[in-house]
DNA sequence: CATGAATGAGGTTTCATTCAT
DNA sequence: GATGAATGAAACCTCATTCAT
């Protein structure tokens, strides 16, 4: 009944089938991120993918299952990108600096990350909670950050007792909220927060904040 | 043509009309915040309010107009609550501490604030941009914070050149994101971020971060 | 229950009441003629009249009753205008000429006449059939035309056996259809039938047709 | 995106799709003609067609688009029937006689033609103006009539300078108005204009009128 | 692997009308 | 005489989903 298979599997499979599934996932990601879960239309997703609507059900079962598939892909992407930073090979202060900068630019270049997570949180993470892969995908990040903090503490540059989860959340907070709420903030304060200058100021401000806290 | 009137007007009006409009606004706020704009149902709003669905259109015109009315009410509430802090009468460092604490607790007690703003941002603030009252409602906050920073700088406790908008956004970021994304964060990190202990740690962490940055 | 009174009655009555009823009739005539019976909105009628919607029901009872009142007024107007032609004092050929010209210009200046009658015919004249005044309003016209034809026949200019009803219907046909169907005709033939030249040609053509038939 | 296709296309298509579209068009024609555009109900159309309401939107997009499709079909039908008269092979006077008679009987047997056009004119032909096929469907008729008038003029039976469009409109006027306004006319004149005798008189009267004008 | 046809339930909005003063 | 508040029914249209091939 469920024709969808994870990439890990190695059994032979049609090229077309692969291409169709990826096309659906890509267009679903765009549609969900632009209109939210309730606002997304299965018709639009099919049209964006250039495929028949029935095929979505064939591969993904339902709108909610498709949404979960999109979420998993989204988390996989950012965690893979973080791995590519190789923070374990970088001096601690520089590692933090890079993590802030990376997070900022990743959110900037992947606005769908923000809106998809907002949608999932509106639904109290019901989809993610059904996922079997999600925790194992995210734990390496915290281990990595813990290692950075540990190295910094031992070399005397970082203060004691920094919780890597709290710190990661704070870094994410500062980047995420500025971008996710940019439209309302710009409107209520009557000030365009998307100008190149404002954006540069923001990155500098965030780095100051985080390092001002971490450094002993 | 439009029966709805702002509260500023003083002409006599039926008490029932007032009560009906307030009941609609309250139930709309709940419905929109729990299901998002697209997911909200006009039927549910009417039912929650114990009023005829037609009356919503009589008073508010359309779903989008109603959503804007809810948003305006939401901003009015938080800004009024902030005014009641009287930060202008408090010593600068304590003022910042109170603002962080207030923001944290306000978001905690008003989860609708977060989800409503997320919905509006998903729609690129199209509703708020049509509002004529929204800027004037929010500018006093920045003026107030600017005054606090100024006093702190002159008394030598705060560093120079802190942008009140950036600082306010950072404070909001740290509180907002932790709560708005709590469900996904708890899920991906496999750690309950809603326990009393986690919550207390968070407030302390945020205060450290903000003061670590602001203090000279 | 029915506060509405015909103009024939002489009992004292409020000036405001009169004015309100006339305002409602005028705006109802406009609304019905522009949108048809089903398309007309009681709200729009009230708004056009600058009066409360409830008042329409107070004076006219229902949408259908209001529509009948509009129809009666419409017929009364054209028949009164026809009376003012005093065709009985005019030489027969000239009388026909004047009747054609009058009919043409009356329809032209009263487009609501056409659309209201179309609406009533779509409904198989159910409203008019309930009217008690409609026949007596229209019989004088036929008597008048019969007199004209009789005079013409006796003076030798008109042929024998012309039925005044048939002739009146034909005159009306030629004027009415050209104007009532002007938009579709102009569109399907790709030719603007509303230009001054086209209109003048039409009047001339119609007069030729009618006199070509009536003259012996 | 739009599943509807014109009949000209030859690609294989499900027979059911054709049958469904035709069933919808037929029931829409009936509903629109009996109740007008505003008065017609999409539910009734679906029910009359024995099909799901959603399918109407699938094939035709909206009520207005469906109305245009009905209008186009209506014009196609009458123009095709006119072609079948083969007036080009008939002697001019007889051709006019036949055209009058045909028009009269066509309107008589297709009352929907009249009410549909009335509806479209109430809406200032907004639908037809969007049609790309409507002019080319109607131009052959005028060319044909022009040919008949030309032959008659050259053989000396018809007068000079008759505009085929004016003449066609007059023929249509005489037939159309008598039938379209039959109910109100019968009511205001207190005389049943639908009796067989009245109908026969009318046809005779109209033929006299038209030939009385056209013959030199 | 892929698709056009079809649907039941439910969405926002509109409507003529009545209530209560 | 006049009106703002309120409503039940029903309008057009949309949606995720399934059927049949």
Short mmCIF file of C-alpha atoms in Angstrom, two decimals, chain D:
data_model
loop_
_atom_site.label_atom_id
_atom_site.label_comp_id
_atom_site.label_asym_id
_atom_site.label_seq_id
_atom_site.Cartn_x
_atom_site.Cartn_y
_atom_site.Cartn_z
CA UNK D 1 -5.47 23.28 -16.18
CA UNK D 2 -8.82 23.66 -17.79
CA UNK D 3 -10.24 20.27 -18.63
CA UNK D 4 -12.79 21.67 -21.04
CA UNK D 5 -11.93 21.38 -24.69
CA UNK D 6 -13.66 22.61 -27.80
CA UNK D 7 -15.28 20.11 -30.07
CA UNK D 8 -12.75 20.82 -32.80
CA UNK D 9 -10.04 18.86 -31.03
CA UNK D 10 -9.56 15.28 -32.06
CA UNK D 11 -7.54 13.72 -29.28
CA UNK D 12 -9.15 10.66 -27.76
CA UNK D 13 -11.31 11.48 -24.83
CA UNK D 14 -13.56 9.58 -22.51
CA UNK D 15 -17.08 9.34 -23.78
CA UNK D 16 -18.33 10.04 -20.30
CA UNK D 17 -16.53 13.34 -20.19
CA UNK D 18 -18.31 14.43 -23.35
CA UNK D 19 -21.64 13.22 -22.12
CA UNK D 20 -21.18 14.93 -18.77
CA UNK D 21 -20.30 18.26 -20.33
CA UNK D 22 -23.25 18.10 -22.67
CA UNK D 23 -25.59 17.16 -19.84
CA UNK D 24 -24.34 20.12 -17.82
CA UNK D 25 -24.74 22.49 -20.75
CA UNK D 26 -28.28 21.31 -21.42
CA UNK D 27 -29.43 21.63 -17.85
CA UNK D 28 -27.64 24.95 -17.44
CA UNK D 29 -29.40 26.26 -20.53
CA UNK D 30 -32.76 25.29 -19.03
CA UNK D 31 -32.00 26.69 -15.61
CA UNK D 32 -30.54 29.97 -16.84
CA UNK D 33 -33.37 30.47 -19.29
CA UNK D 34 -36.05 29.84 -16.71
CA UNK D 35 -34.58 31.79 -13.81
CA UNK D 36 -32.09 34.21 -15.28
CA UNK D 37 -28.42 34.38 -14.42
CA UNK D 38 -28.82 35.63 -10.85
CA UNK D 39 -31.84 33.43 -10.21
CA UNK D 40 -30.24 30.24 -11.53
CA UNK D 41 -28.89 27.83 -8.95
CA UNK D 42 -25.78 25.77 -9.50
CA UNK D 43 -27.34 23.08 -7.33
CA UNK D 44 -30.35 22.88 -9.63
CA UNK D 45 -28.14 22.64 -12.68
CA UNK D 46 -26.20 19.76 -11.17
CA UNK D 47 -29.38 18.03 -10.11
CA UNK D 48 -31.02 18.46 -13.51
CA UNK D 49 -27.89 16.98 -15.10
CA UNK D 50 -27.78 14.13 -12.61
CA UNK D 51 -24.18 14.99 -11.81
CA UNK D 52 -22.15 16.24 -8.91
CA UNK D 53 -22.06 19.98 -8.53
CA UNK D 54 -18.31 19.94 -8.20
CA UNK D 55 -18.07 18.62 -11.76
CA UNK D 56 -19.55 21.82 -13.15
CA UNK D 57 -16.65 23.75 -11.71
CA UNK D 58 -14.23 21.09 -12.91
CA UNK D 59 -15.38 21.54 -16.49
CA UNK D 60 -16.56 25.13 -16.65
CA UNK D 61 -14.77 27.00 -13.90
CA UNK D 62 -17.52 29.28 -12.65
CA UNK D 63 -21.14 30.22 -13.01
CA UNK D 64 -20.28 33.05 -15.37
CA UNK D 65 -18.06 30.90 -17.54
CA UNK D 66 -20.81 28.32 -17.73
CA UNK D 67 -23.25 31.01 -18.72
CA UNK D 68 -20.99 32.08 -21.56
CA UNK D 69 -20.68 28.48 -22.74
CA UNK D 70 -24.48 28.24 -22.80
CA UNK D 71 -24.72 31.49 -24.75
CA UNK D 72 -22.22 30.35 -27.33
CA UNK D 73 -24.11 27.10 -27.77
CA UNK D 74 -27.35 29.01 -28.17
CA UNK D 75 -26.00 31.23 -30.92
CA UNK D 76 -24.38 28.25 -32.63
CA UNK D 77 -27.74 26.47 -32.72
CA UNK D 78 -29.77 29.24 -34.32
CA UNK D 79 -27.09 30.11 -36.85
CA UNK D 80 -26.79 26.45 -37.83
CA UNK D 81 -30.54 26.19 -38.25
CA UNK D 82 -30.50 29.30 -40.43
CA UNK D 83 -27.80 27.79 -42.60
CA UNK D 84 -30.06 24.83 -43.20
CA UNK D 85 -32.66 27.12 -44.83
CA UNK D 86 -30.36 27.50 -47.86
CA UNK D 87 -31.73 30.96 -48.59
CA UNK D 88 -29.04 31.40 -51.19
CA UNK D 89 -30.91 28.94 -53.42
CA UNK D 90 -34.29 30.61 -53.02
CA UNK D 91 -35.90 33.43 -54.97
CA UNK D 92 -35.46 36.75 -53.00
CA UNK D 93 -39.04 37.53 -51.96
CA UNK D 94 -39.61 33.95 -50.92
CA UNK D 95 -36.31 34.03 -49.05
CA UNK D 96 -37.45 36.97 -46.92
CA UNK D 97 -40.78 35.30 -46.32
CA UNK D 98 -39.02 32.15 -45.20
CA UNK D 99 -36.62 34.07 -42.97
CA UNK D 100 -39.48 35.80 -41.16
CA UNK D 101 -41.35 32.54 -40.76
CA UNK D 102 -38.25 30.68 -39.63
CA UNK D 103 -37.32 33.33 -37.09
CA UNK D 104 -40.83 33.36 -35.70
CA UNK D 105 -41.01 29.59 -35.33
CA UNK D 106 -37.48 29.28 -34.04
CA UNK D 107 -38.15 31.72 -31.21
CA UNK D 108 -41.44 29.98 -30.57
CA UNK D 109 -39.81 26.59 -30.24
CA UNK D 110 -36.77 27.88 -28.39
CA UNK D 111 -38.06 30.17 -25.68
CA UNK D 112 -34.70 29.83 -23.95
CA UNK D 113 -33.13 31.85 -26.76
CA UNK D 114 -35.12 34.89 -25.75
CA UNK D 115 -34.65 34.71 -22.01
CA UNK D 116 -30.95 33.92 -22.26
CA UNK D 117 -30.36 36.94 -24.46
CA UNK D 118 -32.39 39.11 -22.14
CA UNK D 119 -30.23 38.01 -19.25
CA UNK D 120 -27.07 38.72 -21.18
CA UNK D 121 -28.31 42.17 -22.12
CA UNK D 122 -29.19 42.90 -18.52
CA UNK D 123 -25.50 42.33 -17.91
CA UNK D 124 -24.45 44.56 -20.79
CA UNK D 125 -23.11 41.57 -22.75
CA UNK D 126 -20.11 41.21 -20.46
CA UNK D 127 -19.93 37.49 -21.10
CA UNK D 128 -20.24 37.60 -24.88
CA UNK D 129 -17.63 40.32 -25.07
CA UNK D 130 -15.15 37.85 -23.63
CA UNK D 131 -15.98 35.26 -26.27
CA UNK D 132 -13.57 34.74 -29.10
CA UNK D 133 -15.91 32.74 -31.28
CA UNK D 134 -19.05 34.82 -31.24
CA UNK D 135 -18.45 37.23 -34.10
CA UNK D 136 -17.31 34.64 -36.60
CA UNK D 137 -20.40 32.61 -35.74
CA UNK D 138 -22.73 35.43 -36.64
CA UNK D 139 -21.18 37.11 -39.65
CA UNK D 140 -22.30 34.47 -42.21
CA UNK D 141 -25.92 35.36 -41.53
CA UNK D 142 -25.48 38.97 -42.52
CA UNK D 143 -23.53 38.01 -45.62
CA UNK D 144 -26.32 35.69 -46.60
CA UNK D 145 -29.03 38.30 -46.10
CA UNK D 146 -26.94 40.84 -47.99
CA UNK D 147 -26.81 38.41 -50.89
CA UNK D 148 -30.58 37.97 -50.86
CA UNK D 149 -31.18 41.73 -50.81
CA UNK D 150 -28.67 42.20 -53.59
CA UNK D 151 -30.34 39.65 -55.82
CA UNK D 152 -33.74 41.21 -55.14
CA UNK D 153 -32.50 44.67 -55.91
CA UNK D 154 -30.89 43.59 -59.17
CA UNK D 155 -34.04 41.77 -60.29
CA UNK D 156 -36.00 44.93 -59.51
CA UNK D 157 -38.24 43.64 -56.74
CA UNK D 158 -36.51 45.19 -53.72
CA UNK D 159 -35.87 48.83 -53.10
CA UNK D 160 -32.39 50.30 -52.93
CA UNK D 161 -30.24 50.84 -49.89
CA UNK D 162 -31.59 48.34 -47.44
CA UNK D 163 -29.10 47.66 -44.67
CA UNK D 164 -29.07 43.91 -43.99
CA UNK D 165 -28.25 44.43 -40.33
CA UNK D 166 -31.15 46.88 -39.86
CA UNK D 167 -33.50 44.54 -41.69
CA UNK D 168 -32.42 41.51 -39.71
CA UNK D 169 -32.82 43.40 -36.47
CA UNK D 170 -36.32 44.46 -37.53
CA UNK D 171 -37.36 40.94 -38.37
CA UNK D 172 -35.96 39.72 -35.09
CA UNK D 173 -37.62 42.63 -33.24
CA UNK D 174 -41.08 41.85 -34.50
CA UNK D 175 -40.87 38.17 -33.63
CA UNK D 176 -38.83 38.50 -30.44
CA UNK D 177 -40.74 41.21 -28.64
CA UNK D 178 -44.15 39.69 -29.26
CA UNK D 179 -42.97 36.47 -27.63
CA UNK D 180 -40.59 37.84 -25.03
CA UNK D 181 -43.17 40.31 -23.72
CA UNK D 182 -46.22 38.20 -24.36
CA UNK D 183 -47.13 37.81 -20.73
CA UNK D 184 -47.04 41.48 -19.85
CA UNK D 185 -48.73 42.46 -23.10
CA UNK D 186 -51.53 39.95 -22.58
CA UNK D 187 -51.96 41.21 -19.06
CA UNK D 188 -51.99 44.94 -19.66
CA UNK D 189 -54.25 44.70 -22.73
CA UNK D 190 -56.45 42.05 -21.15
CA UNK D 191 -56.27 39.94 -24.28
CA UNK D 192 -54.68 36.52 -24.69
CA UNK D 193 -51.99 36.96 -27.33
CA UNK D 194 -51.07 33.27 -27.31
CA UNK D 195 -54.20 31.85 -28.95
CA UNK D 196 -53.63 30.09 -32.27
CA UNK D 197 -55.60 32.79 -34.01
CA UNK D 198 -53.59 35.61 -32.49
CA UNK D 199 -50.39 33.83 -33.37
CA UNK D 200 -51.40 33.33 -37.00
CA UNK D 201 -52.43 36.97 -37.26
CA UNK D 202 -49.11 38.01 -35.88
CA UNK D 203 -47.09 36.07 -38.45
CA UNK D 204 -49.18 37.47 -41.24
CA UNK D 205 -48.88 41.01 -39.87
CA UNK D 206 -45.13 40.79 -39.57
CA UNK D 207 -44.68 39.45 -43.09
CA UNK D 208 -46.82 42.28 -44.41
CA UNK D 209 -44.73 44.80 -42.51
CA UNK D 210 -41.41 43.52 -43.71
CA UNK D 211 -42.37 43.02 -47.33
CA UNK D 212 -44.31 46.29 -47.38
CA UNK D 213 -41.00 47.91 -46.59
CA UNK D 214 -38.64 45.85 -48.76
CA UNK D 215 -40.61 45.71 -51.98
CA UNK D 216 -40.10 48.66 -54.28
#
